[in-house]
Amino acid sequence: MSVIQIVSMNETHLQTLAALEACCFADPWSEDALREELKNPLARFLVALCDGEVAGYLGCHHIVDEAFVANVAVFPAFRRQGVGRALVEAAKEQAAALYRLTLEVRASNAPAIALYRSLGFVEDGIRPHFYAHPTEDAVLYSYYPTRS
Ligand SMILES: CC(C)(COP(=O)(O)OP(=O)(O)OC[C@H]1O[C@@H](n2cnc3c(N)ncnc32)[C@H](O)[C@@H]1OP(=O)(O)O)[C@@H](O)C(=O)NCCC(=O)NCCS
């Protein structure tokens, strides 16, 4: 069983995270886009290390009393080992004093929806045709720290 460590994203992670984005998403964030987040005071980007190796990451923005999860991804070789759960739990801890932690997910993304539901997120609405490549609705999920 690997030890999962959650650390803040830094320059040394960027190349691997851009590769992770490219392997997971139709419109991946580039290495430069990720680098911009290192300068963004609203950004809380977290990296999961399994025995020191980059296994996944979560990017979040804190704006006033809300936090928005922009991306969550785990390398296929590290899935179903608790990495996604560890990342979302860390984001929940960082948002503990806020009104809510919110995110959007493709309606067909059953693994991610199961993950969010298992961690107390509730469905808040639908954004029709929100995603491209392919076109698909987004489902909004929120976690309300003060209600849990
Ligand atoms: C969604 C994702 C981040 C989950 O990461 P993960 O590290 O595999 O998740 P975990 O191992 O922590 O799983 C936690 C829980 O999520 C749910 N889950 C995760 N993958 C699942 C799957 N393939 N099928 C059903 N449930 C799943 C389960 O409830 C699981 O708990 P369990 O293993 O005790 O049953 C990962 O599949 C991924 O990177 N997918 C591609 C990118 C993506 O879709 N990101 C989300 C965008 S909104």
XYZ file of C-alpha atoms and ligand atoms in Angstrom:
196
model
C 0.000 0.000 0.000
C 1.475 3.350 -1.068
C 1.755 6.300 1.275
C -0.215 9.240 -0.158
C 1.228 12.666 0.591
C -0.554 15.912 -0.368
C 1.724 18.874 -1.118
C 1.322 22.280 -2.731
C 2.017 22.366 -6.472
C 5.426 23.754 -7.385
C 7.541 24.280 -10.516
C 8.994 20.739 -10.374
C 5.522 19.197 -10.809
C 4.397 21.169 -13.860
C 5.697 19.001 -16.716
C 4.213 15.837 -15.209
C 0.900 17.552 -14.461
C 0.636 18.819 -18.049
C 1.120 15.203 -19.200
C -1.572 14.118 -16.744
C -3.954 16.773 -18.112
C -3.245 15.597 -21.682
C -3.979 11.987 -20.795
C -7.277 12.819 -19.041
C -9.025 15.681 -20.821
C -10.103 16.741 -24.337
C -9.159 20.372 -23.564
C -6.132 19.930 -21.289
C -4.406 22.689 -19.353
C -0.910 23.354 -20.707
C 2.260 23.530 -18.628
C 2.226 27.342 -19.038
C -1.390 27.555 -17.851
C -0.460 25.545 -14.767
C 2.600 27.755 -14.205
C 0.368 30.861 -14.182
C -1.445 29.375 -11.185
C 1.780 29.478 -9.154
C 1.449 33.292 -9.287
C -2.301 33.381 -8.680
C -3.104 34.392 -5.086
C -6.556 32.769 -5.396
C -5.147 29.382 -6.410
C -4.773 26.378 -4.104
C -3.297 23.676 -6.317
C -2.482 20.383 -4.605
C -0.390 17.431 -5.776
C -0.728 13.856 -4.520
C 2.534 11.938 -4.239
C 2.537 8.140 -3.922
C 5.855 7.033 -2.507
C 7.244 10.319 -3.839
C 5.869 9.943 -7.375
C 3.290 12.389 -8.789
C 0.026 10.410 -8.877
C -2.588 13.133 -9.270
C -3.565 16.699 -8.625
C -6.429 19.024 -7.786
C -6.674 22.697 -8.676
C -8.916 24.989 -6.685
C -9.644 28.729 -6.595
C -10.833 30.497 -3.427
C -12.939 33.574 -4.180
C -14.450 35.430 -1.220
C -16.518 32.792 0.634
C -16.526 30.097 -2.046
C -13.990 27.671 -3.441
C -14.226 26.256 -6.964
C -12.484 23.040 -8.000
C -11.195 23.623 -11.524
C -9.553 20.246 -12.077
C -8.993 16.859 -10.479
C -7.043 14.092 -12.173
C -5.230 10.915 -11.226
C -2.909 8.922 -13.509
C -4.605 5.676 -14.641
C -1.938 3.550 -12.909
C -2.789 5.150 -9.550
C -6.606 5.068 -9.749
C -8.814 3.239 -7.226
C -6.144 3.590 -4.540
C -7.625 6.524 -2.648
C -5.643 9.295 -4.383
C -8.694 11.195 -5.684
C -10.358 10.878 -2.293
C -7.241 12.224 -0.524
C -7.091 15.226 -2.863
C -10.773 16.137 -2.473
C -10.590 15.686 1.303
C -7.616 18.070 1.372
C -9.594 20.615 -0.668
C -12.514 20.229 1.778
C -10.158 20.956 4.693
C -8.873 24.085 2.963
C -12.484 25.221 2.396
C -13.667 24.393 5.926
C -14.291 28.037 6.837
C -16.016 28.925 3.562
C -19.682 28.837 2.536
C -19.211 26.126 -0.069
C -16.825 24.148 -2.252
C -18.235 23.709 -5.726
C -17.355 21.980 -9.016
C -18.661 20.908 -12.415
C -18.470 17.417 -13.865
C -19.490 15.806 -17.150
C -22.863 14.122 -16.711
C -21.399 10.807 -17.971
C -18.373 10.831 -15.619
C -19.595 8.125 -13.255
C -16.261 7.600 -11.398
C -15.922 11.300 -10.541
C -19.593 11.635 -9.578
C -19.280 8.595 -7.288
C -16.199 10.156 -5.695
C -17.886 13.520 -5.038
C -21.101 11.962 -3.717
C -19.137 9.713 -1.381
C -17.522 12.822 0.097
C -20.757 14.695 0.845
C -21.187 16.753 -2.324
C -24.797 17.359 -3.360
C -26.143 18.122 -6.829
C -26.869 21.818 -7.283
C -27.955 22.056 -10.911
C -27.161 21.430 -14.563
C -25.382 23.594 -17.145
C -26.779 22.324 -20.483
C -24.225 21.662 -23.260
C -21.448 23.139 -21.112
C -18.664 20.860 -22.364
C -17.257 20.495 -25.885
C -15.433 17.565 -27.548
C -17.934 15.964 -27.114
C -20.777 18.315 -26.233
C -22.257 17.322 -22.897
C -24.108 18.789 -19.925
C -22.208 19.726 -16.778
C -23.638 18.712 -13.426
C -22.868 21.125 -10.586
C -21.964 19.641 -7.229
C -21.383 21.519 -3.979
C -20.104 20.665 -0.549
C -21.350 22.901 2.284
C -18.914 22.687 5.230
C -21.324 24.192 7.755
C -24.115 21.747 6.872
C -22.033 18.604 7.368
C -12.274 10.627 -10.966
C -10.858 10.289 -10.497
C -10.139 11.587 -10.118
C -10.964 9.382 -9.256
O -9.645 9.199 -8.751
P -9.241 7.873 -7.939
O -7.922 8.134 -7.310
O -9.342 6.680 -8.822
O -10.387 7.802 -6.831
P -10.319 7.032 -5.431
O -9.497 5.784 -5.569
O -9.931 7.979 -4.368
O -11.857 6.601 -5.268
C -12.672 7.174 -4.267
C -14.104 6.748 -4.525
O -14.572 7.296 -5.769
C -15.442 6.378 -6.409
N -14.817 5.906 -7.656
C -13.590 6.199 -8.125
N -13.380 5.617 -9.326
C -14.512 4.931 -9.607
C -14.911 4.128 -10.706
N -14.094 3.903 -11.761
N -16.154 3.583 -10.698
C -16.992 3.808 -9.649
N -16.655 4.562 -8.560
C -15.435 5.113 -8.552
C -15.621 5.208 -5.430
O -16.674 5.561 -4.572
C -14.289 5.258 -4.706
O -14.318 4.637 -3.445
P -13.943 3.055 -3.341
O -12.670 2.855 -4.110
O -13.801 2.846 -1.878
O -15.104 2.351 -3.983
C -10.080 9.517 -11.610
O -10.888 8.451 -12.090
C -9.658 10.371 -12.787
O -8.588 11.004 -12.770
N -10.459 10.391 -13.862
C -10.097 11.137 -15.085
C -10.148 12.636 -14.863
C -11.511 13.085 -14.383
O -12.539 12.625 -14.863
N -11.497 14.022 -13.410
C -12.704 14.568 -12.830
C -13.157 15.763 -13.592
S -14.596 16.517 -12.842
